Each structure stands twice: as C-alpha cells, then as structure tokens.
CSV table of C-alpha atoms in Angstrom, one decimal:
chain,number,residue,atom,x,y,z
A,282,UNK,CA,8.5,-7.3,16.4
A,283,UNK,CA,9.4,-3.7,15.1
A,284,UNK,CA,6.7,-1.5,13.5
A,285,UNK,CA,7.0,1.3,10.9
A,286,UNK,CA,4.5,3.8,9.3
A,287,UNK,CA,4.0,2.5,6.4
A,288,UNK,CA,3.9,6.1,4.8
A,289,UNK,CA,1.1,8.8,4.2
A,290,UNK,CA,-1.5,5.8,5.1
A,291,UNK,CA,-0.8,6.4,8.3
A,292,UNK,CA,-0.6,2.6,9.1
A,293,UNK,CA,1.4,1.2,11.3
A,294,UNK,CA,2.7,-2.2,10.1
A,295,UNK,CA,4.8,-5.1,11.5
A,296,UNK,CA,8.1,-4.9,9.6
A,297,UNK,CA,7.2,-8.6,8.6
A,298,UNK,CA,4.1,-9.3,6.4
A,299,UNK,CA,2.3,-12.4,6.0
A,300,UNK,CA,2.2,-12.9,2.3
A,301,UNK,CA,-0.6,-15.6,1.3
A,302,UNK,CA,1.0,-17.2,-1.9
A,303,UNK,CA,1.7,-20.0,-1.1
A,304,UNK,CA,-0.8,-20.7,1.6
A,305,UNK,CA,-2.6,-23.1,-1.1
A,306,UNK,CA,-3.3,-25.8,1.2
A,307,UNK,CA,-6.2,-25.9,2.9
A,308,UNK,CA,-8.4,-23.3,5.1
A,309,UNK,CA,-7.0,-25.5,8.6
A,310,UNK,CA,-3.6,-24.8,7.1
A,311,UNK,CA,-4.2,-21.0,6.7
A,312,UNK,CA,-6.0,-20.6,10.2
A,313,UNK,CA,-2.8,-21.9,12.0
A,314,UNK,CA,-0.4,-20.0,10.0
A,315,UNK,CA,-2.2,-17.1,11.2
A,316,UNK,CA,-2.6,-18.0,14.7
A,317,UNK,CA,1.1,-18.3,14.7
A,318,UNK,CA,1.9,-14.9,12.6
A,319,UNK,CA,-0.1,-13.2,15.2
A,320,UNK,CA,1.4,-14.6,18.1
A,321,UNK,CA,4.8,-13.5,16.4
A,322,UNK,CA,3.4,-10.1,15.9
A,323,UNK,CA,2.7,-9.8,12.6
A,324,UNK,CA,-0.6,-7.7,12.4
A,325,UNK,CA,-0.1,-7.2,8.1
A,326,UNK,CA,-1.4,-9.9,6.0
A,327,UNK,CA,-1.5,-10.1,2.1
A,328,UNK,CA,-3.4,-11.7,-0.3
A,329,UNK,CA,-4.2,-11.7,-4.1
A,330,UNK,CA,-7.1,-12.5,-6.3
A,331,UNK,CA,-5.0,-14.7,-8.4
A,332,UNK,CA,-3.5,-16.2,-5.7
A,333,UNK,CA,-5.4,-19.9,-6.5
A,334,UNK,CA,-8.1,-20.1,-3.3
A,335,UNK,CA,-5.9,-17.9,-0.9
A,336,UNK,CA,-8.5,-15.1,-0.4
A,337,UNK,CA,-11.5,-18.0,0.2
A,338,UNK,CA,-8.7,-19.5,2.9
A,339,UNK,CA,-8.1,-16.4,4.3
A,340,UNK,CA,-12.0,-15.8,4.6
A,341,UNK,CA,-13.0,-18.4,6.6
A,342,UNK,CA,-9.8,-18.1,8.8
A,343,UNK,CA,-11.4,-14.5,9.3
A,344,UNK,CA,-14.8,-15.8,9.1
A,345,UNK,CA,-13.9,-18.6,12.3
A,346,UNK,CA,-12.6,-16.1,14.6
A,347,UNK,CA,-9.3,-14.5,15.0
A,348,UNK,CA,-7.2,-13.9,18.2
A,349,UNK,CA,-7.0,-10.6,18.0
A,350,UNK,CA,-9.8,-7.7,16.9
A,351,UNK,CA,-10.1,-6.9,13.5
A,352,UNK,CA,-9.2,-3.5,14.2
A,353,UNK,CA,-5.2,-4.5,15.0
A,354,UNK,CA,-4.9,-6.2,11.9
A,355,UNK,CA,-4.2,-4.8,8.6
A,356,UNK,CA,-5.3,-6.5,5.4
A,357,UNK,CA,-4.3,-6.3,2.0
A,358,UNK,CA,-5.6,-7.9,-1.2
A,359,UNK,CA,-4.2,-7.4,-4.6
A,360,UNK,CA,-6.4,-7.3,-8.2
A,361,UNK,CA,-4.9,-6.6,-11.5
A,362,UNK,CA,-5.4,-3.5,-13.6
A,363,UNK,CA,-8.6,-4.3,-15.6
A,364,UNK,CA,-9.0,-1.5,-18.9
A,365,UNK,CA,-12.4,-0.8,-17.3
A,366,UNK,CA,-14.6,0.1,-14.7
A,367,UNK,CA,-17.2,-2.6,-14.6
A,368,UNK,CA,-14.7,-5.1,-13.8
A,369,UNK,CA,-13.0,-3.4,-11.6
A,370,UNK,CA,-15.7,-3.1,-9.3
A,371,UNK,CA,-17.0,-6.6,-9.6
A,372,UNK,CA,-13.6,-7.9,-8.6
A,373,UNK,CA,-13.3,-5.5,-5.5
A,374,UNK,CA,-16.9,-7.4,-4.5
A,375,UNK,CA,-16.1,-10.4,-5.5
A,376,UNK,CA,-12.9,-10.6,-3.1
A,377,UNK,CA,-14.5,-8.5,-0.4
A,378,UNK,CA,-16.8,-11.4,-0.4
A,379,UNK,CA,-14.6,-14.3,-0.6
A,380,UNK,CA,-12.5,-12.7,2.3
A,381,UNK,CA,-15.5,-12.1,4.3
A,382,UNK,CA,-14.8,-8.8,5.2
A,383,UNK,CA,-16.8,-5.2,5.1
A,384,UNK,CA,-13.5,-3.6,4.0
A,385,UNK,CA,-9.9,-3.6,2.5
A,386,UNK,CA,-7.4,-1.6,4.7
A,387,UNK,CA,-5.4,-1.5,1.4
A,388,UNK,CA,-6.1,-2.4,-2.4
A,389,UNK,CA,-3.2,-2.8,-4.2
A,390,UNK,CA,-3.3,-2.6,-8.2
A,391,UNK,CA,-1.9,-6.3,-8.8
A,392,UNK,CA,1.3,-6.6,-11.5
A,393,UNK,CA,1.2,-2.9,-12.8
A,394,UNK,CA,3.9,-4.0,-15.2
A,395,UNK,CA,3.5,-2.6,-18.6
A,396,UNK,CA,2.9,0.8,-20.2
A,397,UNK,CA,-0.7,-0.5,-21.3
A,398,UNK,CA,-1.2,-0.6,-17.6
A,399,UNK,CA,-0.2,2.2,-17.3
A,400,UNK,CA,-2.5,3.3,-19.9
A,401,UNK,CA,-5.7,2.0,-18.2
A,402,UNK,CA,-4.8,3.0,-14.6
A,403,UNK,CA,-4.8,6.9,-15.8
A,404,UNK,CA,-8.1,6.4,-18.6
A,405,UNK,CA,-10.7,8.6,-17.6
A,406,UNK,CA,-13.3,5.8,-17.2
A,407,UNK,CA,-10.9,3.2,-16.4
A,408,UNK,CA,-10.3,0.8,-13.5
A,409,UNK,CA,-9.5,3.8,-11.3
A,410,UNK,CA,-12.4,4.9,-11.3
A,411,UNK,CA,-14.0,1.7,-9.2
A,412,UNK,CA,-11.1,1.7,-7.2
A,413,UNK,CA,-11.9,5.6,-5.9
A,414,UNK,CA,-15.6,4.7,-5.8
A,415,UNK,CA,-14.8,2.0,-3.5
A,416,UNK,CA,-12.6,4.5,-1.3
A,417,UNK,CA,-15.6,6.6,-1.1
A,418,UNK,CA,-18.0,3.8,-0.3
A,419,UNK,CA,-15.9,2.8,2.9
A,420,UNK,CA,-15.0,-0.4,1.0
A,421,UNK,CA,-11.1,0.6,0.8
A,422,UNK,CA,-9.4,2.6,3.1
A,423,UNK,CA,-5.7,3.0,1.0
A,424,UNK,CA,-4.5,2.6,-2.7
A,425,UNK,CA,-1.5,1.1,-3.8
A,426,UNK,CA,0.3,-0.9,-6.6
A,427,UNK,CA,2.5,-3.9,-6.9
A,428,UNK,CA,4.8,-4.0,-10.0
A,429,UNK,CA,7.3,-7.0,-11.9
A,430,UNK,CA,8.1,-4.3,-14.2
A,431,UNK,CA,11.0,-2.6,-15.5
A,432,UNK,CA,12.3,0.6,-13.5
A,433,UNK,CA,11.1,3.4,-15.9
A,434,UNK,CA,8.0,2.0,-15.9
A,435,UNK,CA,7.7,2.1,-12.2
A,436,UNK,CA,8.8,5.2,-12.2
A,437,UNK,CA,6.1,6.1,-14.3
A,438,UNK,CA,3.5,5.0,-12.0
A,439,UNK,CA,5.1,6.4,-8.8
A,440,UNK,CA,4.6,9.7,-10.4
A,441,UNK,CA,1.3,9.3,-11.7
A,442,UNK,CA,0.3,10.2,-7.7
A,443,UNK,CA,-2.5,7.9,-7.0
A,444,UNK,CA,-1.0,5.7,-5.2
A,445,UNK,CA,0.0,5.6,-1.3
A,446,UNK,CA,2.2,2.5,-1.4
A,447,UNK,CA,4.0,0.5,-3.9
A,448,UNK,CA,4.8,-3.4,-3.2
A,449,UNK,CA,8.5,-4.2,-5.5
A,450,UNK,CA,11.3,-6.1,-5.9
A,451,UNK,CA,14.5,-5.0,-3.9
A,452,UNK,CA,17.3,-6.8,-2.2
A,453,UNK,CA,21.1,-7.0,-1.3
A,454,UNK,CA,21.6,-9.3,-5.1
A,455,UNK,CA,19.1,-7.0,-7.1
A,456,UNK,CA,19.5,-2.9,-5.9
A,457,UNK,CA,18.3,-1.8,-10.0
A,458,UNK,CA,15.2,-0.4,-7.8
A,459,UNK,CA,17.3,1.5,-6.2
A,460,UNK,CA,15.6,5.2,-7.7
A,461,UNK,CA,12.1,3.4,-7.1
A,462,UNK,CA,12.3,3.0,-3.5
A,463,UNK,CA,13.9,7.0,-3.6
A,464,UNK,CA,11.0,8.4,-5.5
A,465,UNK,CA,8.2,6.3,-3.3
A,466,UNK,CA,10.1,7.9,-0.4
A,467,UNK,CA,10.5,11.6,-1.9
A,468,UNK,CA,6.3,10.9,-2.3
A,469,UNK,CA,5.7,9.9,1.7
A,470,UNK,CA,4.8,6.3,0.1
A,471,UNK,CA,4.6,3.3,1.6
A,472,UNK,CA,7.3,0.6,0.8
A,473,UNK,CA,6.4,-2.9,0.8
A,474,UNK,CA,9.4,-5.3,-0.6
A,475,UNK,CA,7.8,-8.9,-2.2
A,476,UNK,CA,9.6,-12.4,-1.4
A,477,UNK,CA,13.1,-11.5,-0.3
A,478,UNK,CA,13.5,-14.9,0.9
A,479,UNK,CA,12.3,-16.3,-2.2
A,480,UNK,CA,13.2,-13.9,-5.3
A,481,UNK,CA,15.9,-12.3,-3.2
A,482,UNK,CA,17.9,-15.2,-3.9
A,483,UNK,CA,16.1,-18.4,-2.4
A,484,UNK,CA,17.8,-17.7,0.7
A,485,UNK,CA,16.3,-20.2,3.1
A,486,UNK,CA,18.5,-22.8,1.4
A,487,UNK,CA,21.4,-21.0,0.6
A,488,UNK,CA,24.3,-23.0,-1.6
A,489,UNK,CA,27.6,-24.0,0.8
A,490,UNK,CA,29.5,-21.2,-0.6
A,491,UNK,CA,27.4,-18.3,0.3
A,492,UNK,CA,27.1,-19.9,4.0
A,493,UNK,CA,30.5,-19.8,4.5
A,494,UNK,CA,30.7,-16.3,2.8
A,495,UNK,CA,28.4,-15.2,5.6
A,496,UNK,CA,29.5,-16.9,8.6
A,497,UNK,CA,28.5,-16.2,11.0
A,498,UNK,CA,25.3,-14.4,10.2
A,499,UNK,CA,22.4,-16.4,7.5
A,500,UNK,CA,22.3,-15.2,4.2
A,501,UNK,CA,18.7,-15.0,4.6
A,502,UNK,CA,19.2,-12.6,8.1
A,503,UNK,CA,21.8,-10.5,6.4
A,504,UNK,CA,19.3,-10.0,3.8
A,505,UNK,CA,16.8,-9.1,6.4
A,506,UNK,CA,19.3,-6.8,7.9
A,507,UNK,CA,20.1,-5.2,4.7
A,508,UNK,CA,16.5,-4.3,4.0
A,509,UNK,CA,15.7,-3.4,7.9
A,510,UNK,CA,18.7,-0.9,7.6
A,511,UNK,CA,17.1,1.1,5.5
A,512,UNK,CA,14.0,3.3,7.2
A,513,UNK,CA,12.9,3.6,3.6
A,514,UNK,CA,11.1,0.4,3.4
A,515,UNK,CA,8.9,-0.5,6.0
A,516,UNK,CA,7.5,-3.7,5.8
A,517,UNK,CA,8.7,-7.3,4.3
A,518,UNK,CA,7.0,-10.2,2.9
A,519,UNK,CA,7.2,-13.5,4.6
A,520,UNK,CA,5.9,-16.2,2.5
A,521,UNK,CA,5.6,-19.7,4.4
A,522,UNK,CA,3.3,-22.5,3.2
A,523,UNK,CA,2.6,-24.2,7.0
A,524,UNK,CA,3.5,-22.8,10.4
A,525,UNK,CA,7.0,-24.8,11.1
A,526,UNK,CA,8.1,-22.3,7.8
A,527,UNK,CA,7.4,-19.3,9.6
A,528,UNK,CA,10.6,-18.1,11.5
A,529,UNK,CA,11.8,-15.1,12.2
A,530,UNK,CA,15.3,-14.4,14.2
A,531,UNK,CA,15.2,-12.4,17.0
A,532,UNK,CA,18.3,-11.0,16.7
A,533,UNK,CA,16.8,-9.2,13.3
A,534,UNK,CA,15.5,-6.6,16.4
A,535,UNK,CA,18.9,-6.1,18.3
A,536,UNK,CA,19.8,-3.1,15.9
A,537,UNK,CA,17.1,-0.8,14.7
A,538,UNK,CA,18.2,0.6,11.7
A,539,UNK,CA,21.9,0.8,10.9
A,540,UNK,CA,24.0,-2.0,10.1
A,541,UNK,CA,26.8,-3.1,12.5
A,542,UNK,CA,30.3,-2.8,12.1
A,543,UNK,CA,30.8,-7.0,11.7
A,544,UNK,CA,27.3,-7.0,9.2
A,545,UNK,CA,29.5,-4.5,6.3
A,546,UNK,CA,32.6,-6.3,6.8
A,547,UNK,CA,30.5,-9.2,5.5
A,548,UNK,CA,28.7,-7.3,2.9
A,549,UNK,CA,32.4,-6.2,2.0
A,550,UNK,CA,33.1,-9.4,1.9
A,551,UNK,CA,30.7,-10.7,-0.7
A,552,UNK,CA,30.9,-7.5,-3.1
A,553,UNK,CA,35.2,-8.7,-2.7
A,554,UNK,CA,34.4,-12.0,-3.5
A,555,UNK,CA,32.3,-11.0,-6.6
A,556,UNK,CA,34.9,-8.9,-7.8
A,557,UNK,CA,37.9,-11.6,-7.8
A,558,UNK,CA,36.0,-14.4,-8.6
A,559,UNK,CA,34.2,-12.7,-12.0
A,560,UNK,CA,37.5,-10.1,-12.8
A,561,UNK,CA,36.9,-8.7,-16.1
A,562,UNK,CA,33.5,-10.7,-17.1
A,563,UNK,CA,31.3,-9.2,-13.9
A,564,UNK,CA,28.2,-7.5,-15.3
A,565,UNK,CA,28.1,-4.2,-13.1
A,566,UNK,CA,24.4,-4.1,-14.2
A,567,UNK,CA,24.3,-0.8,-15.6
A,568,UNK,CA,21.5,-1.7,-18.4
A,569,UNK,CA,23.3,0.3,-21.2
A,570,UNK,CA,23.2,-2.6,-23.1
A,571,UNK,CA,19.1,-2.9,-23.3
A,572,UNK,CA,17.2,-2.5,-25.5
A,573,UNK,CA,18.4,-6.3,-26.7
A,574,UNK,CA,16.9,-6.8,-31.0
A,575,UNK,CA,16.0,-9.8,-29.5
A,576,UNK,CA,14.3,-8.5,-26.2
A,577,UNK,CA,16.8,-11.3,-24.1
A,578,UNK,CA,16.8,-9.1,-20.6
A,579,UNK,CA,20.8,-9.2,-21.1
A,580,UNK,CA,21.3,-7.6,-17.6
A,581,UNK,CA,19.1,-9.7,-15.5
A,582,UNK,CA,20.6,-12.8,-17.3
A,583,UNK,CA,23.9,-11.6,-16.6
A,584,UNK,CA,23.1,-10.5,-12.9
A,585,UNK,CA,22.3,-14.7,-12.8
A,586,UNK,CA,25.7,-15.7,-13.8
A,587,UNK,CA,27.4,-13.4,-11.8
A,588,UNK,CA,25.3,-14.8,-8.4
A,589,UNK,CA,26.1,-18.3,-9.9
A,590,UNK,CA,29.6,-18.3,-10.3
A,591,UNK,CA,30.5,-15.9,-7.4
A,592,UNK,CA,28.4,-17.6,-4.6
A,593,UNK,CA,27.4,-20.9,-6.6
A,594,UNK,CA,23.8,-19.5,-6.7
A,595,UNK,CA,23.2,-22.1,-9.2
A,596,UNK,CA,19.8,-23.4,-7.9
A,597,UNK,CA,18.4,-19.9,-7.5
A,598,UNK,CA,20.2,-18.9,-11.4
A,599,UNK,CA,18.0,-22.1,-13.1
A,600,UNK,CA,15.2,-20.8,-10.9
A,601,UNK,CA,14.8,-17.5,-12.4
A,602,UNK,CA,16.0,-18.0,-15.6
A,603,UNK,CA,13.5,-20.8,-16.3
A,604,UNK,CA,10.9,-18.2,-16.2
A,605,UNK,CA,12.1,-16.4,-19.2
A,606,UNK,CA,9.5,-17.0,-22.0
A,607,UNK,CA,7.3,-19.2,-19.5
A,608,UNK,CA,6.0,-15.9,-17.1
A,609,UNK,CA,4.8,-13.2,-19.5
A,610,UNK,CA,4.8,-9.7,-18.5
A,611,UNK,CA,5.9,-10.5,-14.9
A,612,UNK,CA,9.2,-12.0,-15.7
A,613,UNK,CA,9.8,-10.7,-19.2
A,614,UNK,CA,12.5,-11.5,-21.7
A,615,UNK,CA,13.6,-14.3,-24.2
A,616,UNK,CA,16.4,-17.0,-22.8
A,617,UNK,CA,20.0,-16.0,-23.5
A,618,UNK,CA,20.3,-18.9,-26.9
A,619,UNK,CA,18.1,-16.4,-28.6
A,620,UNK,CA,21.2,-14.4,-29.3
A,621,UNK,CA,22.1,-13.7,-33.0
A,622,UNK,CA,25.0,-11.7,-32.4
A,623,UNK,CA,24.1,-9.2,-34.2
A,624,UNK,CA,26.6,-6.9,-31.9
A,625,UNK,CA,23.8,-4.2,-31.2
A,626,UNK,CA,25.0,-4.3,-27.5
A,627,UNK,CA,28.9,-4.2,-27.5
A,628,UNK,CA,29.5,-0.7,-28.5
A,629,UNK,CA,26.8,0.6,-25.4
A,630,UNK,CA,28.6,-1.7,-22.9
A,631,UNK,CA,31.0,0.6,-20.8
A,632,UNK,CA,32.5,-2.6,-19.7
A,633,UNK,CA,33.5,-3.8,-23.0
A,634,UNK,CA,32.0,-7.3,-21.6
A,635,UNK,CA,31.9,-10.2,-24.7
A,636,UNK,CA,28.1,-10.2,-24.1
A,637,UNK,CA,27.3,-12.6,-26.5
A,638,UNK,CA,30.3,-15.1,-25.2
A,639,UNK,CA,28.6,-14.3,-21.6
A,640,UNK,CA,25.0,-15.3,-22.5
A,641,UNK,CA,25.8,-18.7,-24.3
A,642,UNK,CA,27.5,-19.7,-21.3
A,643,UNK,CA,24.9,-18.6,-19.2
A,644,UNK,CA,22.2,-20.1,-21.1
A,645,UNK,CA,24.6,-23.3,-20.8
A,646,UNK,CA,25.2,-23.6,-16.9
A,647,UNK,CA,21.2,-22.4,-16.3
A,648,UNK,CA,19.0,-24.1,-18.9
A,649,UNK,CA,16.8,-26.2,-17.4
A,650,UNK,CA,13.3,-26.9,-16.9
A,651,UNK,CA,11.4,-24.2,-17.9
A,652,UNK,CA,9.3,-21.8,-14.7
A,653,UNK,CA,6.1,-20.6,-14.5
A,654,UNK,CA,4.6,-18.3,-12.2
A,655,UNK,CA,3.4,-20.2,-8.8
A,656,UNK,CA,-0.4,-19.4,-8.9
A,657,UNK,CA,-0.1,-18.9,-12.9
C-alpha cells in the first residue's frame, strides 16, 4: 500500500479508502470488511450520515475492538449542509455517537451541490458555525466537503477557503473536473476521488469491448493507474459490500506516479478508438451548449452515448442516465425526450453536432428503468 499527504491536514492516508455505502448488511459484515481493509493497508475509512445504518455498523465494529490502535486509523463521516446551526451540531453528536467515537479525524460537508449550499455554508450563523465549534471542542480535527455538483459551483466552494479537502468526481471517462482538482491543489487541499470503480464507469464488470480495448491491463486497474499517476489526488474510494469484493492489484504499486510507456499506448488507444468509431457525432464535452431551456444536462447525456457506442458502455450509459429526474440535486437534469427542439443549443456548439438528433437517440438506446440514489 502507498500513502500520500492528504494535503494541509497533514494526514497521511492509504491511497485506497474504505468507502461505507454499500456496507448495508449487517455489523458482522462490516467488522470483517474491516479486518480485511486493514490487513490490506487501508488505514482511511469513510462513512455518511445518510448512508442507511453504515455509521451504527461502523460503531460497533469500532466499539468490538479493532486490530490496529485508533491512532493509525483515520476516519471520516459526511453530514449535509443544514441552513442552520442547531442542526448542525445535533447531527455532528448524533453521528459521533452512533460511531462510538470521541472524535472525527475529518467532517466532510455531505453533497455541497447547489448555490443554496453554498449560501448556508458562508451565513453568518449558519451550519459553519457548529462545524468550527466542534473543531474547537476537540470533536473534529479537519473540514472538508463532498460535492455532485456542477464545476462552477465547486469552484465556488474551493475558494470560499474553509475547507482542507474536497471528496469529487474524476476519472479517465469524466476529466470536466479537471480545474477542480487544479484549484484544490493551487490551495494545499486534500483530494479524495468518490467511486471510480462504480461512477467511473462500472468498471469491475467492464462490457467485452473495453476488455479487449485494454488488454492486457483491467479497465478497472488502468483507471486506478490513471488516477495514481497524478500526485494531485491522494486517496481513492473503494466501495465493496463483503470482503471477497475487496481487491486491490498489486501491480497498481509497481510504478509510483507516472504512467508507463505500454499504460498511454492504451490510453491512446481508447481516445483512437473513440474518435473513429463516433467521427463527426463525438461530443468533445466542452459544455458550450448548457444552459439547455429545458435543463436536460446535454453534455453529460452525450458523454453516455459516446462511452456506449465507442466501448459498448451500455450497462454503465442506462445506469447513469436512469438517474436523471429520479436523484435530485445529486445527479441533476431532465432525460434527453424532454427536448423540444427549440434550437437554443446549435448555434453555441463549436462542433456543429445535430444535438437534438443526438439526444433522441440517446434517450432511445439508454431509457430504461429509472435510478435512484443507493441510500436515497
């Protein structure tokens, strides 16, 4: 296992997390996937107060005894921006309490998505205010957020300068968060990177096309490598339900940071293979086109059907696009049939893409059943 500072915190964390989403089982369940992160290394482990009964899980796991001292492992839960104080603090108590624990190594501001959360996070009297009293109070040793939202409004928060870390969404098939990860770094933040097994493309059951596309490496280990490369970002989140899910390759470790000579001739390979396969129709995912009159997220439904048709990401496409109008502010936007073609977006497309011809189709090879978030 390789370890980074995980910016001005001054933490040093595995370059795997343990996230807890998905760790809904039982408290037997979540003592053994710990026992097994730990022996792999992993000394970071994340939870969420709206991660169903993950922190209680997580408590009694604590709460029975771990392997290690608490003092080598770091632990992070997540609450979402409340518009007051008073809440705030009773839901730092309350998951203090359910994770039997003294103290949070790190509080993270859960789903800082919007401008209204933006909006309560810098109120004089708002949740902020708890969060810094339980800083004082010993209760919290580090502040940070975790953000679905667009990029100006991370941004936004980045330079607000109250946090130390930011958790976001980043990966080889989504770079948009490109400036974010830039800024957070420019700032001496720590840079945490949610699910990229998971929303980085379901990789841990890749579709035929991309396996052959990245022979002989996994698509899920090239996405690894991708993120690993960069000493930007210092720590990933591993999500497994059980144990047997949580696997790690060792050769991730053979190179420290750059990527090897035969690792770009593959990601050459896949940025060819896009190219050819999509010619003239390939979104280059510039974002001119937003805003959409009819708030459809044009470029992150057109980043689908490009993943779709160039590496028959079809399972992961009717994934993610079956959360439009089903996950609120963390997956926002309307489905691509909502499209009047009105025309607002051809003139801004640099591209000159047939946008509305490109979201009916999409909208035709992804409908499906409709997505919800997991612990929603």
């Amino acid at each position: 296992m390789q370890y980074r500072r995980f910016g001005k915190t001054n933490l040093y964390l595995s370059v795997f997390s343990l996230g807890t989403m998905r760790c809904l089982i039982d408290s037997e369940n979540v003592q053994q996937l710990l026992e097994k992160a730990l022996s792999l290394g992993l000394n970071h482990l994340e939870t969420a107060r709206g991660y169903g009964d993950s922190e209680a899980y997580l408590g009694k796991a604590i709460k029975a005894g771990l392997p290690v001292p608490r003092s080598q492992i770091h632990i992070t839960t997540k609450i979402p921006p409340t518009p007051d104080a008073d809440c705030m603090r009773r839901y730092i108590d309350e998951s203090l309490n359910r994770l039997n624990l003294d103290y949070l190594d790190c509080l993270g501001i859960h789903g800082l998505n919007t401008w209204q959360h933006l909006e309560w996070i810098q109120a004089k009297n708002g949740c902020m205010q708890a969060v810094e009293e339980a800083v004082n109070d010993g209760k919290v040793g580090h502040i940070g957020f975790s953000t679905h939202g667009s990029l100006d409004v991370i941004l936004a928060a980045i330079n607000t300068n109250l946090f130390e870390f930011v958790n976001l969404h980043y990966y080889y098939f989504f770079q948009h968060n490109a400036p974010a990860i830039q800024l957070a770094t420019d700032k001496n933040m720590g840079v945490f990177i949610i699910s990229p097994a998971d929303k980085g493309g379901k990789l841990y059951t890749p579709p035929q096309t991309l396996k052959e596309l990245c022979y002989p490496f996994k698509p899920l280990d090239l996405n690894y490598r991708f993120l690993l490369s960069d000493s930007s970002i210092h720590t990933l989140s591993i999500g497994p339900a059980n144990q047997q899910e949580l696997v790690i390759s060792p050769e991730l470790f053979n190179h420290e940071n750059e990527l090897t000579e035969a690792e770009i001739d593959i990601f050459e390979k896949l940025e060819n293979q896009q190219n050819n396969v999509l010619l003239t129709d390939k979104c280059s995912q510039c974002y001119a086109c937003l805003p959409c009159p009819e708030n459809i997220h044009i470029p992150e439904v057109l980043r689908l059907r490009n993943l779709a048709l160039a590496y028959d990401m079809t399972d992961y496409g009717k994934y993610r696009y079956g959360m439009f109008e089903n996950a609120g502010h963390w997956f926002p936007g309307m489905k691509a049939n909502r499209c009047t073609e009105c025309g607002d977006c051809l003139p801004k497309c640099p591209e000159n893409l047939d946008i509305p011809t490109l979201l009916k189709d999409t909208h035709e090879r992804l409908q499906g059943k409709a997505g919800r978030r997991l612990w929603g």
